[in-house]
PDB file of C-alpha atoms in Angstrom:
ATOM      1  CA  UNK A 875     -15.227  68.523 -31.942  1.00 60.00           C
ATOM      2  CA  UNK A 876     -17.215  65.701 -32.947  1.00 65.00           C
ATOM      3  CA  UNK A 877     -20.906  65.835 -33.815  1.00 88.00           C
ATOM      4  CA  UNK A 878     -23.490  63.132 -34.480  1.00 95.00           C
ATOM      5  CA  UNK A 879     -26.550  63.756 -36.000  1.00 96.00           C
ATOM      6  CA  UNK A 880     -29.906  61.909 -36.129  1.00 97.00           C
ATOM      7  CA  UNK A 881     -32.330  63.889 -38.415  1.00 95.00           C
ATOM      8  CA  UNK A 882     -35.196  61.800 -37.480  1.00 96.00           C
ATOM      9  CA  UNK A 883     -36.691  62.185 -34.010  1.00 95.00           C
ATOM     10  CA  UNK A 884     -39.306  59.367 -34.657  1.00 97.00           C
ATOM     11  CA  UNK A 885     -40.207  56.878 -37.158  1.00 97.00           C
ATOM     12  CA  UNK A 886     -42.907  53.914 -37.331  1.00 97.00           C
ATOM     13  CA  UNK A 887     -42.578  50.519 -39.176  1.00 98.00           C
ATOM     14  CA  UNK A 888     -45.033  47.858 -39.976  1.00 98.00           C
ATOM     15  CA  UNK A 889     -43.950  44.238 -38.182  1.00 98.00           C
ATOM     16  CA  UNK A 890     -42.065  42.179 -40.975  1.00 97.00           C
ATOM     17  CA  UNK A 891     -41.156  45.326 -43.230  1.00 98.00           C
ATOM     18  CA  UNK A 892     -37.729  46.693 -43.263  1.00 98.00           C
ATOM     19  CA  UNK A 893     -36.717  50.352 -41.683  1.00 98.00           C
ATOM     20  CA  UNK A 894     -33.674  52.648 -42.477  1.00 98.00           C
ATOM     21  CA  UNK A 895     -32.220  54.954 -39.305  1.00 98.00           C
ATOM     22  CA  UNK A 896     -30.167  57.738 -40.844  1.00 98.00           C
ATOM     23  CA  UNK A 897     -26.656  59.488 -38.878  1.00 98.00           C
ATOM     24  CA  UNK A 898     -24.221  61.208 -40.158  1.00 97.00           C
ATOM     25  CA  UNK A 899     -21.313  62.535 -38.035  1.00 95.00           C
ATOM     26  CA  UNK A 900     -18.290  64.995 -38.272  1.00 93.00           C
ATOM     27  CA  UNK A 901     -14.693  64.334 -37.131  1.00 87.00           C
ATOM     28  CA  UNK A 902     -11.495  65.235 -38.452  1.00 84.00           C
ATOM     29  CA  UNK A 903     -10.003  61.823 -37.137  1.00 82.00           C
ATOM     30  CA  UNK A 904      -8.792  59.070 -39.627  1.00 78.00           C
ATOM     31  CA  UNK A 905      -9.415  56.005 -37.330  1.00 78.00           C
ATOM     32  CA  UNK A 906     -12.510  55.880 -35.504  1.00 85.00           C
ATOM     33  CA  UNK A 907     -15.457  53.039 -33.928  1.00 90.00           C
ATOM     34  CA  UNK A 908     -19.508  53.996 -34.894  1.00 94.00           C
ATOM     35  CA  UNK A 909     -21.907  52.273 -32.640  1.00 95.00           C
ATOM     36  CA  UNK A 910     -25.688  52.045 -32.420  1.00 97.00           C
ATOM     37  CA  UNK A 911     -27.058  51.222 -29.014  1.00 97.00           C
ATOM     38  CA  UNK A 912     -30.687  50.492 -28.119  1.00 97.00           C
ATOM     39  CA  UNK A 913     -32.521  51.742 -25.441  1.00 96.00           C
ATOM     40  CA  UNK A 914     -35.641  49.963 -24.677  1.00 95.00           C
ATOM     41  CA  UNK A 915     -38.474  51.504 -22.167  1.00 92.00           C
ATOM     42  CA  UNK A 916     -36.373  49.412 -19.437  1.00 92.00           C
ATOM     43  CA  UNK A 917     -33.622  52.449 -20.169  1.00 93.00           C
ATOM     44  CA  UNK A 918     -30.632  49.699 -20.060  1.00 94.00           C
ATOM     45  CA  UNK A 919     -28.265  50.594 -23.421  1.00 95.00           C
ATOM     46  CA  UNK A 920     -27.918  47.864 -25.502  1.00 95.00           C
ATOM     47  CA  UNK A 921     -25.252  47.472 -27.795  1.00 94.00           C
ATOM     48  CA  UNK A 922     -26.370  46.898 -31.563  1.00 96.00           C
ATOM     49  CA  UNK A 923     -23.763  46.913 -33.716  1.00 95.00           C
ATOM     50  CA  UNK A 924     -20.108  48.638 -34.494  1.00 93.00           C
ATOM     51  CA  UNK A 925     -18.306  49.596 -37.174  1.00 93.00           C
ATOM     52  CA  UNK A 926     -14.650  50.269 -37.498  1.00 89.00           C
ATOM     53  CA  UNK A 927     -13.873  53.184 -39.817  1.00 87.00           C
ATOM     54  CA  UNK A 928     -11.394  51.635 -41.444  1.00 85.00           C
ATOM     55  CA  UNK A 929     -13.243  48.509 -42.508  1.00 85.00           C
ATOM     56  CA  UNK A 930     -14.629  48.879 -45.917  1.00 83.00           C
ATOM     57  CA  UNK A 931     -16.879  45.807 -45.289  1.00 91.00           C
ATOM     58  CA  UNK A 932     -19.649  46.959 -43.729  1.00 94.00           C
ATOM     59  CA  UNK A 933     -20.782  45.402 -40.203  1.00 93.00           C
ATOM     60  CA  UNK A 934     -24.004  43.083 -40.006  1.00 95.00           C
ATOM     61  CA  UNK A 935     -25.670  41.346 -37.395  1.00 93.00           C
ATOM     62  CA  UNK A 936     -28.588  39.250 -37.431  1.00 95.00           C
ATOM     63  CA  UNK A 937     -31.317  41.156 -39.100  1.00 97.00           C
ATOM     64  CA  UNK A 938     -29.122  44.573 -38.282  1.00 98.00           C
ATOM     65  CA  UNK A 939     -26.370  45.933 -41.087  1.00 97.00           C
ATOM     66  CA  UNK A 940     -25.090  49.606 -41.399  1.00 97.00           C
ATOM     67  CA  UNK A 941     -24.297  51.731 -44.590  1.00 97.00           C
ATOM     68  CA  UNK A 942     -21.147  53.004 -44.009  1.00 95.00           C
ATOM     69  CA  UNK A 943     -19.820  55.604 -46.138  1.00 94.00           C
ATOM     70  CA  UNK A 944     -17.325  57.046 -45.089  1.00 92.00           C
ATOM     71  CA  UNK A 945     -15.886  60.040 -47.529  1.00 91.00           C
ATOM     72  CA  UNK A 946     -19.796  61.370 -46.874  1.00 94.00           C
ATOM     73  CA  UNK A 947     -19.905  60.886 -43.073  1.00 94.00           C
ATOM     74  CA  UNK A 948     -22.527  58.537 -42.627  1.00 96.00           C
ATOM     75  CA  UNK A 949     -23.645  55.550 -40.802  1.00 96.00           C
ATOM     76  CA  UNK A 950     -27.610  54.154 -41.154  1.00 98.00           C
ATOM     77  CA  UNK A 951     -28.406  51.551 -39.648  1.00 98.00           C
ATOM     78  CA  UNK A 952     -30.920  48.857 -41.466  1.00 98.00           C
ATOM     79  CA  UNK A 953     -33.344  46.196 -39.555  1.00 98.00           C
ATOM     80  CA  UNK A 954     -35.084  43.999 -41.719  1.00 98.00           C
ATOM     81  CA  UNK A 955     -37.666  41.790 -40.677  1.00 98.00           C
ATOM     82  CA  UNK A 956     -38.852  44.192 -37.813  1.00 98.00           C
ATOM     83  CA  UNK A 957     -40.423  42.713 -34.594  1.00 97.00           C
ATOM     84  CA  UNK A 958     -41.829  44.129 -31.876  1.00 97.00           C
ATOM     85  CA  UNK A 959     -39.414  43.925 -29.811  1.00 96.00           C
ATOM     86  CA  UNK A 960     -37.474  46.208 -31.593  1.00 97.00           C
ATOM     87  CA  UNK A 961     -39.347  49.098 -30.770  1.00 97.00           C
ATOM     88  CA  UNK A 962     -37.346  51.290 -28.690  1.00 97.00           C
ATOM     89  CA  UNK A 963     -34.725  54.802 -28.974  1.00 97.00           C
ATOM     90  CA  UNK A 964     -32.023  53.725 -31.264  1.00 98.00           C
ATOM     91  CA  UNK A 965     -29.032  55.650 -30.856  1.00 97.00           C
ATOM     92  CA  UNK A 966     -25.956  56.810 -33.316  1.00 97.00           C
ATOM     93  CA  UNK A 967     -22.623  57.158 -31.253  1.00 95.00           C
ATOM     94  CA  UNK A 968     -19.253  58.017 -32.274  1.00 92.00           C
ATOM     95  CA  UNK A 969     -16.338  56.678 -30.241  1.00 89.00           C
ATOM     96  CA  UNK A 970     -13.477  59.776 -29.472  1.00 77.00           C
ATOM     97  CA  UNK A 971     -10.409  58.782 -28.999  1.00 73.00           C
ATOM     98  CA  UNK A 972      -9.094  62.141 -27.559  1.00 73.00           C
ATOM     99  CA  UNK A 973     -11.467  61.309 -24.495  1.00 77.00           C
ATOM    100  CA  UNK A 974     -10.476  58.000 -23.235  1.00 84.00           C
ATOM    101  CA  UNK A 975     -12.551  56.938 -26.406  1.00 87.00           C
ATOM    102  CA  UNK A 976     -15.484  57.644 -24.781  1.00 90.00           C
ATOM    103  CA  UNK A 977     -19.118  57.929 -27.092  1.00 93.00           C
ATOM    104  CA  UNK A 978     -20.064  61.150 -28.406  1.00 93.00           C
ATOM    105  CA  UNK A 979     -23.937  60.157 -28.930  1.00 95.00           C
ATOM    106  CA  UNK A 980     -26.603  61.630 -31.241  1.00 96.00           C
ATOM    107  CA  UNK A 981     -29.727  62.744 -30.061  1.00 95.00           C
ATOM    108  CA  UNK A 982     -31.664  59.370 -30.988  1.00 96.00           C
ATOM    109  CA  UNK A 983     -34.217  58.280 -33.214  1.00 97.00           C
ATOM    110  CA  UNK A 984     -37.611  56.732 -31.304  1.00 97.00           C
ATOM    111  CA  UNK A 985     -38.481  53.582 -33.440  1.00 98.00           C
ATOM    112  CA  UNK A 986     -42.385  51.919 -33.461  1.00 98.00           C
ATOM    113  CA  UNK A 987     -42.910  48.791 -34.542  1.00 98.00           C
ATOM    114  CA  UNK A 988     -46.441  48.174 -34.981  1.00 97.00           C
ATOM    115  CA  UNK A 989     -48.308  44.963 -35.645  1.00 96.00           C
TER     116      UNK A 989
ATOM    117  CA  UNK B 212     -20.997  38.138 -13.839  1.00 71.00           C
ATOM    118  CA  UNK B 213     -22.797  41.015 -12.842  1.00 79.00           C
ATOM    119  CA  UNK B 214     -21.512  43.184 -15.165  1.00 93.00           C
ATOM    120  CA  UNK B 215     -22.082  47.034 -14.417  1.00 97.00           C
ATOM    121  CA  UNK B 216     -24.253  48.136 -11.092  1.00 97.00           C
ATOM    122  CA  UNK B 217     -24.929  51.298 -10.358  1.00 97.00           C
ATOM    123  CA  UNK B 218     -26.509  52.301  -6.703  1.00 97.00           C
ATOM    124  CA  UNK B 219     -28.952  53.561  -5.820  1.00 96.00           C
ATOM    125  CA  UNK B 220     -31.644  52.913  -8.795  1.00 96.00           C
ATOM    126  CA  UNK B 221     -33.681  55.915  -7.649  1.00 96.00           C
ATOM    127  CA  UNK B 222     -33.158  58.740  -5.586  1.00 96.00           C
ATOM    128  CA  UNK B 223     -35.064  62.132  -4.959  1.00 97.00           C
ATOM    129  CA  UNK B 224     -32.336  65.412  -3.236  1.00 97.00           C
ATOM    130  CA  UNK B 225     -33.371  68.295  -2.309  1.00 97.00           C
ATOM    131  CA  UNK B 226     -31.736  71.080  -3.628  1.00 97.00           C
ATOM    132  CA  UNK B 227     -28.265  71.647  -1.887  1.00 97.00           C
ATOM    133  CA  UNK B 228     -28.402  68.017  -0.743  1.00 97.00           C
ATOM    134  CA  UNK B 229     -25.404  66.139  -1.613  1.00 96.00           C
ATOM    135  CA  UNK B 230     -25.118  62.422  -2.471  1.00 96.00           C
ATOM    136  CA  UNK B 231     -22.858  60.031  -4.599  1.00 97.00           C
ATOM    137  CA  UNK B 232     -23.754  57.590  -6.945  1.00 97.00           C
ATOM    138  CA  UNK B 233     -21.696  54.208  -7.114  1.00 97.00           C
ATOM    139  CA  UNK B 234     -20.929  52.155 -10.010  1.00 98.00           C
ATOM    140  CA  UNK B 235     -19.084  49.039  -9.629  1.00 98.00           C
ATOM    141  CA  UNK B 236     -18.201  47.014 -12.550  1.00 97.00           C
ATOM    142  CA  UNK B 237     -16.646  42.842 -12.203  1.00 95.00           C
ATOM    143  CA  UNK B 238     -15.025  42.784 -15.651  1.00 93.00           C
ATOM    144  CA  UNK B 239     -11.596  44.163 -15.172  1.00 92.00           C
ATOM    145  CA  UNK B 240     -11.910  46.872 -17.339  1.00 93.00           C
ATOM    146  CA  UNK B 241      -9.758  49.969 -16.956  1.00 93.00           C
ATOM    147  CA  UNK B 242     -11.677  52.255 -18.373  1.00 94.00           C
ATOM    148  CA  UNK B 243     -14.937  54.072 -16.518  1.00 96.00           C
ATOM    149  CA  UNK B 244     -17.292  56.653 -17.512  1.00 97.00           C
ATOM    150  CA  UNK B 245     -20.533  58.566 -16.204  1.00 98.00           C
ATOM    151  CA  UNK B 246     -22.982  59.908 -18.878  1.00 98.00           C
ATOM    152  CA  UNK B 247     -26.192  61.694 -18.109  1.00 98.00           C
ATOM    153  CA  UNK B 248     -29.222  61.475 -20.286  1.00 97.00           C
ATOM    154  CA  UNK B 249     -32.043  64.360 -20.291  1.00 95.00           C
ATOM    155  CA  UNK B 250     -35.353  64.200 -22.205  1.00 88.00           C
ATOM    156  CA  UNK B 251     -34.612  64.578 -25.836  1.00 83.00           C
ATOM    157  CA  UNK B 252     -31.069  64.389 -26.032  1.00 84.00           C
ATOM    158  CA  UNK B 253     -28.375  61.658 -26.160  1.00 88.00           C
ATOM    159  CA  UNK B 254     -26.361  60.330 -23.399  1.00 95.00           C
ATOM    160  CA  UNK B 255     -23.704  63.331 -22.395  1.00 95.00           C
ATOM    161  CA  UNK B 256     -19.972  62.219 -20.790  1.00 95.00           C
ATOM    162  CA  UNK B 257     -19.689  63.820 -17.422  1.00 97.00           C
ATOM    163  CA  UNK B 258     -16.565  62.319 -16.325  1.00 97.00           C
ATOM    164  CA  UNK B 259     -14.283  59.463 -17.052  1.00 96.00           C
ATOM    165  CA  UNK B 260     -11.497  57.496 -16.043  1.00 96.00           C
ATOM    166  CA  UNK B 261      -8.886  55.549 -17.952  1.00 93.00           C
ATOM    167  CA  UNK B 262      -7.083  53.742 -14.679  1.00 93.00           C
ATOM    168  CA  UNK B 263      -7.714  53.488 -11.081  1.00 94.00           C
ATOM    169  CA  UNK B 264      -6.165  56.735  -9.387  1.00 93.00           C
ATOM    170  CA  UNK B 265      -7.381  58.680 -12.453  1.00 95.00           C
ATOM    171  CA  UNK B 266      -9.892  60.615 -13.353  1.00 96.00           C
ATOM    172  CA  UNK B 267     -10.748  63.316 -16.334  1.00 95.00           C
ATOM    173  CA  UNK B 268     -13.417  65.538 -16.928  1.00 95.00           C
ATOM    174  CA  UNK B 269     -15.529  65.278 -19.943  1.00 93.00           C
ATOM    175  CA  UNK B 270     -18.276  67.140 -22.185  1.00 92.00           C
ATOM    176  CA  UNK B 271     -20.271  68.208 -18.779  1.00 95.00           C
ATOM    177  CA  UNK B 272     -18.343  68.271 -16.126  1.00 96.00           C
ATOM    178  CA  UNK B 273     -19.603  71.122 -13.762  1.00 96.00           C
ATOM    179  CA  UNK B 274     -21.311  70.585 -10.036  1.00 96.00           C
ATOM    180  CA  UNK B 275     -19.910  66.997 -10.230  1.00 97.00           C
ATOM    181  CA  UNK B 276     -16.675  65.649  -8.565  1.00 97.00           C
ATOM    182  CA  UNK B 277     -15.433  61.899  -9.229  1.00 97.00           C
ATOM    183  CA  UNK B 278     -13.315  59.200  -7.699  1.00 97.00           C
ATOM    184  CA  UNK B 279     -11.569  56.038  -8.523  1.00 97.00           C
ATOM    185  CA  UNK B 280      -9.745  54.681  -5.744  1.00 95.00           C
ATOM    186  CA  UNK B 281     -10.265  51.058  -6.722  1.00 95.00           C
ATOM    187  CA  UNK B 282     -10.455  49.737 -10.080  1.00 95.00           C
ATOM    188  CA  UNK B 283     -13.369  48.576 -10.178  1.00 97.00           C
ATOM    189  CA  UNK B 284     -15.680  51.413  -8.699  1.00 97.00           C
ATOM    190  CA  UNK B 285     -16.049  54.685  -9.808  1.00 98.00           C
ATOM    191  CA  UNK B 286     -17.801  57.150  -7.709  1.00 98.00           C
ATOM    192  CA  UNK B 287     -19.851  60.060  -9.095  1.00 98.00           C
ATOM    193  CA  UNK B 288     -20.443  63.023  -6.480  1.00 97.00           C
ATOM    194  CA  UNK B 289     -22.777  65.713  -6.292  1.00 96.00           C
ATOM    195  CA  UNK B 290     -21.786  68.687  -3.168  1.00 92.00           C
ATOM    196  CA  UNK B 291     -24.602  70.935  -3.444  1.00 96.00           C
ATOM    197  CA  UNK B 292     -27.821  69.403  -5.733  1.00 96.00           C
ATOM    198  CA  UNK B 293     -29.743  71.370  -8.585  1.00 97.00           C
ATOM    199  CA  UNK B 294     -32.282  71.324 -10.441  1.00 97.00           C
ATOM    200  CA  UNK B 295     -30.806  71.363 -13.302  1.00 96.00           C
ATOM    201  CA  UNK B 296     -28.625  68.263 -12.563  1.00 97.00           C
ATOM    202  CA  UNK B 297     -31.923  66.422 -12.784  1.00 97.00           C
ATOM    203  CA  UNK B 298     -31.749  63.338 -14.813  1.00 97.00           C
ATOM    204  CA  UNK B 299     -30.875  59.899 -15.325  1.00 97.00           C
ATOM    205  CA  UNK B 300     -26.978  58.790 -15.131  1.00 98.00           C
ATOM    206  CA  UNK B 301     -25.716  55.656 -16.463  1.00 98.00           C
ATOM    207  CA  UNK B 302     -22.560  54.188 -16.072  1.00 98.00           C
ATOM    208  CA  UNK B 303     -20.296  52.230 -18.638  1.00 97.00           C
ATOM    209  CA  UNK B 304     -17.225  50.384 -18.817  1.00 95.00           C
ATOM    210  CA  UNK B 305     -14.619  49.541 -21.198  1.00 92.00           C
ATOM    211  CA  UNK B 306     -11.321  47.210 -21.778  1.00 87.00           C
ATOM    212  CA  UNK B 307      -8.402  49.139 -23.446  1.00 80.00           C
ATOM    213  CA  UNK B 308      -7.231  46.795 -25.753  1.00 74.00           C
ATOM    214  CA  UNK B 309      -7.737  48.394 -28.896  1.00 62.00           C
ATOM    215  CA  UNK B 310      -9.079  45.558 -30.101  1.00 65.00           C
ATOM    216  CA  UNK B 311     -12.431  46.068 -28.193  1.00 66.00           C
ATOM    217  CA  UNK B 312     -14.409  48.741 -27.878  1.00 75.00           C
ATOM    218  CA  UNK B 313     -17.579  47.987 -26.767  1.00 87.00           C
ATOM    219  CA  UNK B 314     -18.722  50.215 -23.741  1.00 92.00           C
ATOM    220  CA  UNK B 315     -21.298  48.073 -21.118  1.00 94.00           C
ATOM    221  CA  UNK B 316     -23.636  49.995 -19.696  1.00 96.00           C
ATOM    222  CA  UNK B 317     -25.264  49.942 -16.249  1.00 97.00           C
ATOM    223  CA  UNK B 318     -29.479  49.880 -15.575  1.00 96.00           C
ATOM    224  CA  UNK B 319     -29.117  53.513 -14.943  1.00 96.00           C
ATOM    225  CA  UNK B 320     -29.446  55.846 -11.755  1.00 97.00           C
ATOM    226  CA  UNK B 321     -32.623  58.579 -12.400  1.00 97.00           C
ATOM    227  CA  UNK B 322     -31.998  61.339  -9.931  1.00 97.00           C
ATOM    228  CA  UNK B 323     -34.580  63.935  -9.191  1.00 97.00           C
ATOM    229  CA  UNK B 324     -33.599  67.428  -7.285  1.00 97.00           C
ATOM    230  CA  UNK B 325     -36.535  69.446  -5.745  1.00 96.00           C
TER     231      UNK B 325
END
């Protein structure tokens, strides 16, 4: 079974700085998609960013990029130049291909961004 | 495009009440899924469905029954309501080319059973 976890419940940034969301994950597949999805207080999921597992490169977007590293199971997600619209849950979700490759999510990290 | 609805937006049950949520999605995809979300945790797959005609359970299936007679709706039932199966349930929607994964997610459905 695959597990995500996301070791920080919350975490606050300053507007402008740069913040670092840690997950790590467990799987015994070779071939897999990581995800982050953002859930604002409206609740819709937005997607972030994703990652193929067997792309080295690691996937960037605007002022979002992940660490991926694979051989340690782990996926962070960066955003630099924080605004406040960014403050929302952030989620880490793996992508299971045994389940109609449906996401395996971690518990979430609640992001502040403060002025 | 509408992309994914989900109906009603709100709903209160009573327990042993019985109701279904629909989500309808305009995109083509074949691929379907209900989540639930409870305080403090992540979204959790209920059921899903890779074709119309199909349906399999997932991570938490039971008290919940599911239908996908066209492809694109996907019908979440509840018989008899709890109040444990309080929460909010989002649907999401998927192609299955490989080549994209990306799930889209509807506004959400928050259910609450007295």
């Amino acid at each position: 079974a695959q597990t995500v976890t996301q070791s920080q419940p919350e975490m606050s940034v300053q507007e402008a700085e740069t913040v670092t969301l840690s997950c790590t994950y467990d799987t015994s597949e070779s071939n897999y998609y990581l995800f982050w999805y953002k859930q604002p207080p409206s609740r819709q999921m937005i997607l972030v960013i994703r990652q193929e597992a067997y792309k080295q490169q690691n996937a960037t977007e605007n002022r979002f990029s992940v660490n991926f590293q694979k051989a340690a199971k782990s996926f962070s997600l960066k955003i630099s130049d924080s605004q406040l619209g960014d403050t929302a849950m952030y989620f880490c979700a793996f992508m299971r291909a045994n389940s109609g490759y449906a996401l395996n999510f971690g518990k979430g990290t609640s992001l502040l961004v403060t002025p | 495009n509408a992309g994914v609805t989900q109906t009603p937006k709100f709903r209160v049950l009573k327990t042993g009440q019985s109701m279904t949520l629909l989500c309808a999605q305009d995109m083509n995809h074949e691929y379907m899924y209900w989540y639930r979300q409870d305080p403090g945790m992540g979204l959790r797959l209920i059921h899903y469905s890779v074709g119309e005609g199909t349906t399999a359970k997932g991570e938490v299936p039971d008290g919940y029954n599911v239908s996908r007679l066209k492809k694109q709706n996907f019908l979440l039932g509840l018989e008899s309501a709890a109040p444990s199966q309080t929460s909010v349930y989002f649907c999401a929607s998927s192609y299955r080319d490989r080549g994209n994964r990306e799930q889209y997610f509807g506004p959400g459905t928050r259910l609450t059973v007295t």
